[in-house]
Amino acid sequence: MKLWGGRFSGQTNEAANAFHSSITFDRRLYRQDITGSIAHAEMLGRQNIIPQSDADSIVTALKEILADIESGRLVIDTNSEDIHSFVETELISRIGNAGRQLHTGRSRNDQVALDMRMYVIEETDTIKSLIADVMKTLLSKAKEHTKTVMPGFTHLQKAQPITLAHHMMAYFHMFRRDYVRLCNCRDGADQMPLGSGALASTTYPIDREFVRERLGFAGITENSLDAVSDRDFCIEFVSCLSIVMTHLSRFCEELILWCSEDFGFAEMSDSYSTGSSIMPQKKNPDMAELIRGKTGRVYGSLMALLSMMKSLPLAYNKDMQEDKEAVFDAADTAKACLSVFCGMIDSVTFRRDAMRQSASGGYTNATDAADWLVKKGLPFRDAHEIVGRLVVYAIEQDKALDRLTIEEFRSISDVFDQSIYEAISVETCVNSRNIVGGPAENAVLESIQKGERFLQDENC
Ligand code: ARG
């Protein structure tokens, strides 16, 4: 049944009908749609806009429709135009004339805005808890590896020694920001738009506050034109997810590198690796690569949403129906990536020896040698120059700095003495950076504790 047949005498072209229908993808909003309609019907009855007995039978029938869809007894008919038409048609077929009053004081424009807000709020909660799972896994990995020295990189060149715990906590902080961003996004979506009508609200004495309360929204939208033409909450949601994907993708990229034979820092478990159909020796980090690849897909959804909205005159335009597939796909993709990532990172084996050995190469302690000279009274610029020469010499000799004899040190600068060796051991390099935000074991342990407190405070 069409909801708008009265004005028309001709039939819709078949291709046009298939083209504008959204039921194949908005069917997943059935629960939000029915829940919103129940609250609306209850309000219509209470306000005497429709007879209370009709409101009661609408509510009962809607609850039955919901249960029937959920149990599979009622199959969503893909010949309907959209989920709103389907539910209303089904209602009318079940209870007749009483059902024909449900749409009083409402438009599909405020209805779809409501459904999408409810969907985004629910998905935000689910994704927040998936992020919290990742954060917990990172904390437990960090706890295991506060003494696991590894090289830190800049430009993908070895830079200074850090620990694997410090590296894990760097990602913990990225996901912590993602979590907070999603909380803010949720607050933005938490405004109830029903009552906005098609664009100019309604003449009926509706009670928006009652509907808000029934649906558990924090507030109600304050401008009917804005409320039906606003998809900021979708854009915010998908942009939060895009940043989550950026973080996942960077971590995956590092894991892929670390699992390569040349790095040898880590090994994926068999349960998160795949093989090659031709090369028997291969063990490929496909999951990490796929997460990295799927990042582009979420960015694509964000671009689709932004471009869709950029030139729309107020208020609702059918362009906006395109919000759904972008939002759904971004949410599905991010959820799948987060849960696979969590299992994958939990089951990775880290090769402490390879990391330790790599950290000792590449002159990662050169800064510390310069800092040692500064503590002996040299200006940093001079110290930098001296250690630069020392490194050139050591490269010529094919030796690490701590393998040079004290005579060799002193041939570059007579300020050097025996205590330089202790000062440039990788353990000293890490543990003397014992300030808030630093890689020293104590600093990282404190950071881990703070992280645990954050998750506790959030009830994760
Ligand atoms: N299927 C539509 C959408 O998703 C519902 C709103 C339709 N409103 C309208 N005026 N045609 O946007």
XYZ file of C-alpha atoms and ligand atoms in Angstrom:
472
model
C 0.000 0.000 0.000
C 1.250 3.468 -0.899
C 0.950 6.071 1.856
C 0.358 8.803 -0.700
C -1.925 7.298 -3.363
C -4.744 9.870 -3.177
C -3.021 12.556 -5.201
C -2.112 10.187 -8.031
C -4.054 8.597 -10.822
C -1.139 7.119 -12.799
C 1.095 4.235 -11.696
C 4.731 4.712 -10.710
C 7.132 3.482 -13.367
C 8.489 0.097 -12.298
C 12.142 1.116 -12.486
C 11.396 4.372 -10.660
C 9.628 2.408 -7.973
C 12.580 0.086 -7.439
C 14.946 3.056 -7.637
C 13.414 5.129 -4.869
C 12.515 2.287 -2.532
C 14.668 1.986 0.578
C 13.134 -1.080 2.179
C 16.019 -3.383 1.260
C 18.298 -1.443 3.595
C 16.077 0.529 5.999
C 14.291 -2.670 7.037
C 16.900 -2.964 9.744
C 15.295 0.055 11.442
C 12.088 -1.869 12.150
C 12.640 -1.929 15.927
C 13.421 1.776 16.210
C 10.501 2.583 13.902
C 7.976 0.533 15.868
C 9.264 1.757 19.239
C 8.913 5.370 18.057
C 5.404 4.677 16.762
C 4.326 3.123 20.061
C 5.404 6.243 21.974
C 3.693 8.469 19.397
C 0.448 6.466 19.597
C 0.447 6.530 23.402
C 0.855 10.289 23.290
C -1.970 10.707 20.726
C -4.291 8.805 23.077
C -3.289 10.695 26.226
C -3.760 14.022 24.479
C -7.184 12.953 23.188
C -6.006 13.543 19.655
C -7.284 10.058 18.844
C -9.629 7.940 21.014
C -7.790 6.204 23.846
C -9.231 2.824 22.835
C -7.793 3.230 19.328
C -4.433 4.235 20.749
C -4.515 1.100 22.900
C -5.228 -1.177 19.985
C -2.507 0.512 17.912
C 0.023 -0.043 20.696
C -1.005 -3.682 21.177
C -0.842 -4.391 17.460
C 2.532 -2.649 17.077
C 3.944 -4.766 19.891
C 2.668 -7.878 18.156
C 4.158 -6.777 14.845
C 7.507 -6.248 16.545
C 7.382 -9.664 18.188
C 6.357 -11.279 14.907
C 9.217 -9.695 12.978
C 11.630 -10.688 15.707
C 10.450 -14.295 15.745
C 10.463 -14.534 11.956
C 6.709 -15.044 11.788
C 6.303 -11.801 9.879
C 8.634 -11.293 6.943
C 9.324 -7.713 5.899
C 7.809 -7.273 2.462
C 10.409 -5.787 0.167
C 7.672 -4.520 -2.140
C 6.906 -1.805 0.413
C 8.450 1.592 -0.241
C 10.269 1.786 3.063
C 10.148 0.418 6.600
C 7.717 3.155 7.696
C 5.227 2.226 4.966
C 5.624 -1.448 5.740
C 4.875 -1.095 9.453
C 1.901 1.214 8.885
C 0.440 -0.998 6.168
C 0.834 -4.081 8.351
C -0.820 -2.243 11.260
C -3.803 -1.251 9.133
C -4.145 -4.750 7.755
C -4.289 -6.046 11.322
C -6.595 -3.543 13.026
C -8.231 -1.605 10.202
C -9.471 1.936 10.802
C -7.875 2.453 14.216
C -4.486 1.949 12.555
C -5.243 4.632 9.996
C -4.881 7.229 12.768
C -1.286 6.465 13.764
C 0.253 8.989 11.392
C -1.730 11.910 12.882
C 0.607 14.834 13.621
C 3.620 13.046 12.194
C 5.549 12.831 8.921
C 7.981 10.265 7.644
C 10.480 13.113 7.734
C 10.507 13.414 11.518
C 9.930 9.674 11.800
C 13.061 8.762 9.843
C 15.082 11.378 11.727
C 13.952 9.719 14.965
C 14.784 6.219 13.735
C 18.246 7.238 12.626
C 18.978 8.991 15.911
C 17.888 5.934 17.851
C 20.037 3.720 15.636
C 23.121 5.929 16.014
C 22.692 6.077 19.804
C 22.457 2.287 20.093
C 25.384 1.658 17.779
C 27.451 4.224 19.643
C 26.948 2.228 22.836
C 27.901 -1.042 21.143
C 30.988 0.446 19.546
C 32.033 2.106 22.799
C 32.032 -1.258 24.489
C 34.048 -2.840 21.649
C 36.581 -0.028 22.022
C 36.662 -0.651 25.778
C 37.476 -4.323 25.064
C 40.400 -3.254 22.901
C 41.551 -0.858 25.635
C 41.439 -3.644 28.237
C 43.487 -5.937 26.014
C 46.044 -3.187 25.456
C 46.310 -2.592 29.204
C 46.949 -6.246 29.880
C 49.565 -6.439 27.111
C 51.181 -3.290 28.471
C 51.368 -4.828 31.956
C 53.208 -7.856 30.547
C 55.734 -5.736 28.707
C 56.862 -2.858 30.905
C 60.420 -4.230 30.676
C 60.310 -5.281 27.030
C 62.701 -2.843 25.397
C 62.138 -2.063 21.739
C 63.277 0.650 19.381
C 61.033 3.666 18.986
C 61.026 5.030 15.440
C 60.753 8.318 13.644
C 60.654 8.265 9.831
C 60.643 4.474 10.336
C 64.308 4.863 11.342
C 65.341 3.685 14.780
C 65.266 6.707 17.069
C 65.318 6.041 20.815
C 64.636 2.979 22.940
C 61.187 2.639 24.479
C 59.228 -0.345 25.778
C 56.484 -2.359 24.186
C 54.291 -1.270 27.115
C 54.840 2.369 26.175
C 53.933 1.580 22.575
C 50.762 -0.259 23.667
C 49.796 2.660 25.886
C 50.191 5.074 22.962
C 47.379 3.181 21.245
C 45.440 2.967 24.483
C 45.331 6.758 24.492
C 44.152 6.934 20.892
C 41.287 4.575 21.671
C 40.533 6.483 24.853
C 40.050 9.625 22.755
C 37.862 7.643 20.344
C 35.761 6.520 23.272
C 35.303 10.066 24.559
C 34.540 11.330 21.048
C 31.795 8.732 20.709
C 30.339 9.839 24.059
C 30.141 13.391 22.698
C 28.641 12.140 19.453
C 26.017 10.246 21.433
C 25.113 13.414 23.349
C 24.652 15.242 20.042
C 22.296 12.574 18.719
C 20.303 12.427 21.939
C 17.579 14.922 20.903
C 14.076 13.765 20.079
C 12.832 15.133 16.711
C 9.191 13.898 16.601
C 6.781 16.814 16.487
C 8.736 18.496 13.732
C 6.304 17.035 11.211
C 7.242 17.332 7.570
C 9.050 20.618 8.249
C 6.756 23.056 10.064
C 5.693 21.010 13.103
C 1.980 20.357 13.605
C -1.341 21.919 14.539
C -2.288 19.107 16.959
C -1.782 19.628 20.687
C 0.954 16.982 20.873
C 3.124 16.420 23.949
C 6.712 16.193 22.748
C 8.033 15.997 26.293
C 6.028 12.818 26.935
C 7.385 11.181 23.781
C 10.906 12.237 24.717
C 10.530 10.660 28.136
C 9.030 7.428 26.801
C 11.877 7.019 24.322
C 14.563 7.947 26.841
C 15.996 10.932 24.985
C 17.901 13.618 26.899
C 16.179 16.524 25.144
C 13.985 17.554 22.230
C 15.051 19.279 19.025
C 14.301 22.977 19.041
C 13.629 23.871 15.427
C 11.337 21.813 13.213
C 13.072 22.803 9.958
C 16.476 21.925 11.330
C 15.312 18.715 12.955
C 14.108 17.115 9.717
C 17.029 18.282 7.633
C 19.811 17.602 10.124
C 22.146 14.669 9.627
C 25.060 16.130 11.576
C 24.779 13.270 14.028
C 25.339 10.797 11.171
C 28.341 12.729 9.914
C 29.747 12.981 13.439
C 29.197 9.294 14.035
C 30.934 8.224 10.845
C 33.740 10.712 11.400
C 34.290 9.246 14.884
C 34.399 5.825 13.256
C 36.813 7.085 10.598
C 39.221 8.158 13.324
C 38.809 4.803 15.076
C 39.678 3.152 11.754
C 42.722 5.397 11.361
C 44.002 4.134 14.696
C 43.247 0.508 13.905
C 44.875 0.869 10.513
C 48.073 2.366 11.920
C 48.358 -0.380 14.489
C 47.681 -3.026 11.831
C 50.341 -1.525 9.599
C 52.840 -1.824 12.468
C 51.829 -5.400 13.218
C 52.272 -6.298 9.567
C 55.771 -4.825 9.642
C 56.586 -6.438 12.974
C 55.490 -9.861 11.717
C 57.718 -9.621 8.658
C 60.821 -11.778 8.765
C 63.054 -8.725 8.614
C 61.565 -7.135 11.713
C 60.754 -10.357 13.524
C 59.242 -8.475 16.482
C 56.010 -10.442 16.555
C 54.224 -13.499 15.323
C 50.511 -13.723 14.599
C 48.771 -16.736 16.020
C 47.616 -19.344 13.512
C 44.038 -18.438 14.339
C 44.455 -14.966 12.835
C 46.706 -15.845 9.873
C 46.181 -17.341 6.463
C 48.406 -19.221 4.045
C 49.271 -19.033 0.387
C 47.857 -21.330 -2.261
C 51.226 -21.564 -3.968
C 53.974 -20.739 -1.440
C 53.923 -23.375 1.284
C 56.077 -21.375 3.708
C 53.751 -18.365 3.928
C 51.859 -17.164 6.963
C 50.138 -13.939 6.061
C 48.660 -11.299 8.395
C 45.484 -11.027 6.306
C 43.258 -9.814 9.147
C 45.505 -6.842 9.826
C 45.678 -6.069 6.112
C 41.918 -6.272 5.747
C 41.344 -3.911 8.654
C 43.821 -1.516 7.037
C 41.964 -1.930 3.741
C 38.500 -1.487 5.186
C 39.550 1.860 6.628
C 39.147 3.326 3.148
C 35.620 2.074 3.017
C 34.641 3.919 6.207
C 36.310 7.116 4.945
C 34.279 6.611 1.757
C 31.059 6.582 3.759
C 32.075 9.792 5.500
C 32.753 11.463 2.137
C 29.422 10.186 0.811
C 27.572 11.757 3.760
C 29.394 15.065 3.584
C 28.878 15.385 -0.163
C 25.258 14.339 0.094
C 24.472 17.116 2.562
C 26.575 19.967 1.261
C 24.104 21.661 -1.071
C 20.739 20.595 0.223
C 18.209 23.366 0.626
C 16.052 23.097 3.744
C 14.287 20.997 4.709
C 14.010 17.261 3.864
C 15.159 16.131 0.422
C 15.130 12.586 -0.829
C 18.909 12.749 -1.218
C 18.935 12.189 2.514
C 17.724 8.642 2.102
C 21.317 7.967 1.037
C 22.437 8.467 4.647
C 21.429 4.966 5.626
C 23.707 2.679 3.665
C 26.689 4.893 4.473
C 25.952 4.907 8.200
C 25.063 1.202 8.359
C 28.101 0.110 6.404
C 30.448 2.276 8.463
C 29.016 0.899 11.717
C 29.107 -2.724 10.521
C 32.656 -2.340 9.259
C 33.964 -0.654 12.393
C 32.322 -3.236 14.645
C 33.762 -6.164 12.690
C 37.210 -4.576 12.591
C 37.241 -3.790 16.313
C 36.245 -7.273 17.357
C 38.673 -9.056 15.007
C 41.413 -6.656 16.033
C 40.823 -7.346 19.718
C 41.221 -11.115 19.309
C 44.159 -10.686 16.974
C 46.183 -8.404 19.247
C 45.392 -10.586 22.239
C 46.870 -13.631 20.516
C 50.020 -12.077 19.024
C 53.314 -13.371 20.400
C 55.909 -10.659 20.884
C 59.579 -11.591 20.449
C 61.276 -9.847 23.355
C 64.808 -10.811 22.278
C 64.404 -9.544 18.740
C 63.008 -6.254 20.019
C 65.777 -5.882 22.590
C 68.433 -6.643 20.020
C 66.973 -4.251 17.515
C 66.815 -1.501 20.143
C 70.557 -1.898 20.773
C 71.377 -1.277 17.123
C 70.954 1.865 15.093
C 72.597 4.134 17.676
C 69.326 4.639 19.537
C 71.360 5.687 22.586
C 73.091 8.599 20.820
C 70.764 11.174 22.423
C 71.646 9.757 25.819
C 75.358 10.040 25.083
C 74.789 13.706 24.221
C 72.679 14.201 27.355
C 75.533 12.669 29.405
C 77.927 15.297 28.006
C 75.426 18.033 28.850
C 75.343 16.800 32.435
C 79.158 17.172 32.391
C 78.679 20.844 31.559
C 78.731 21.027 27.734
C 76.081 23.011 25.859
C 73.654 20.615 24.087
C 74.660 21.834 20.606
C 78.329 20.959 21.272
C 77.365 17.628 22.788
C 75.242 16.871 19.686
C 78.212 17.665 17.437
C 80.611 15.438 19.434
C 78.248 12.481 19.493
C 77.588 12.981 15.779
C 81.310 12.502 15.170
C 81.359 9.568 17.556
C 78.558 7.886 15.574
C 80.387 8.413 12.267
C 83.466 6.804 13.822
C 81.443 3.900 15.248
C 79.755 3.289 11.874
C 83.209 3.136 10.249
C 84.272 0.600 12.856
C 80.967 -1.249 12.482
C 80.425 -1.119 16.238
C 77.638 -0.030 18.564
C 78.440 2.986 20.771
C 78.686 0.849 23.883
C 81.178 -1.420 22.116
C 83.707 1.403 21.633
C 86.656 1.377 24.046
C 87.086 4.268 26.443
C 90.171 5.294 24.420
C 88.047 5.512 21.316
C 85.506 7.648 23.185
C 88.275 9.902 24.496
C 89.825 10.271 21.059
C 86.657 12.162 20.086
C 86.295 14.084 23.378
C 88.353 13.866 26.554
C 85.257 14.644 28.622
C 84.218 10.954 28.355
C 84.918 8.599 31.256
C 83.854 5.075 32.289
C 80.419 6.169 33.510
C 79.358 6.722 29.896
C 78.756 2.958 29.481
C 76.152 2.799 32.218
C 74.528 5.995 30.912
C 74.001 4.622 27.406
C 72.768 1.114 28.165
C 69.302 0.720 26.653
C 67.804 0.067 30.092
C 69.193 3.383 31.362
C 67.952 5.140 28.241
C 64.422 3.916 28.950
C 64.338 4.206 32.711
C 65.887 7.631 32.994
C 62.881 8.980 31.087
C 60.841 8.744 34.220
C 58.430 11.644 33.851
C 54.711 11.785 33.205
C 54.264 10.523 29.653
C 57.692 8.874 29.513
C 58.618 5.239 28.770
C 60.303 4.408 32.111
C 58.765 1.430 33.840
C 57.359 3.493 36.729
C 55.899 6.139 34.460
C 54.199 3.499 32.319
C 52.892 1.633 35.367
C 51.276 4.850 36.543
C 49.810 5.424 33.125
C 48.404 1.872 33.151
C 46.801 2.516 36.535
C 45.222 5.705 35.264
C 43.920 3.789 32.267
C 42.358 1.181 34.525
C 40.708 3.909 36.565
C 39.281 5.467 33.405
C 37.645 2.184 32.424
C 36.313 1.678 35.944
C 34.823 5.172 36.032
C 33.127 4.477 32.708
C 31.786 1.167 34.071
C 33.510 -0.769 31.315
N 12.711 6.446 3.074
C 12.817 7.810 3.396
C 14.222 8.130 3.860
O 14.878 7.246 4.237
C 11.860 8.177 4.480
C 11.450 9.600 4.475
C 10.580 9.832 3.291
N 10.054 11.167 3.256
C 9.586 11.696 2.156
N 9.144 12.875 2.240
N 9.608 11.035 1.042
O 14.660 9.248 3.840
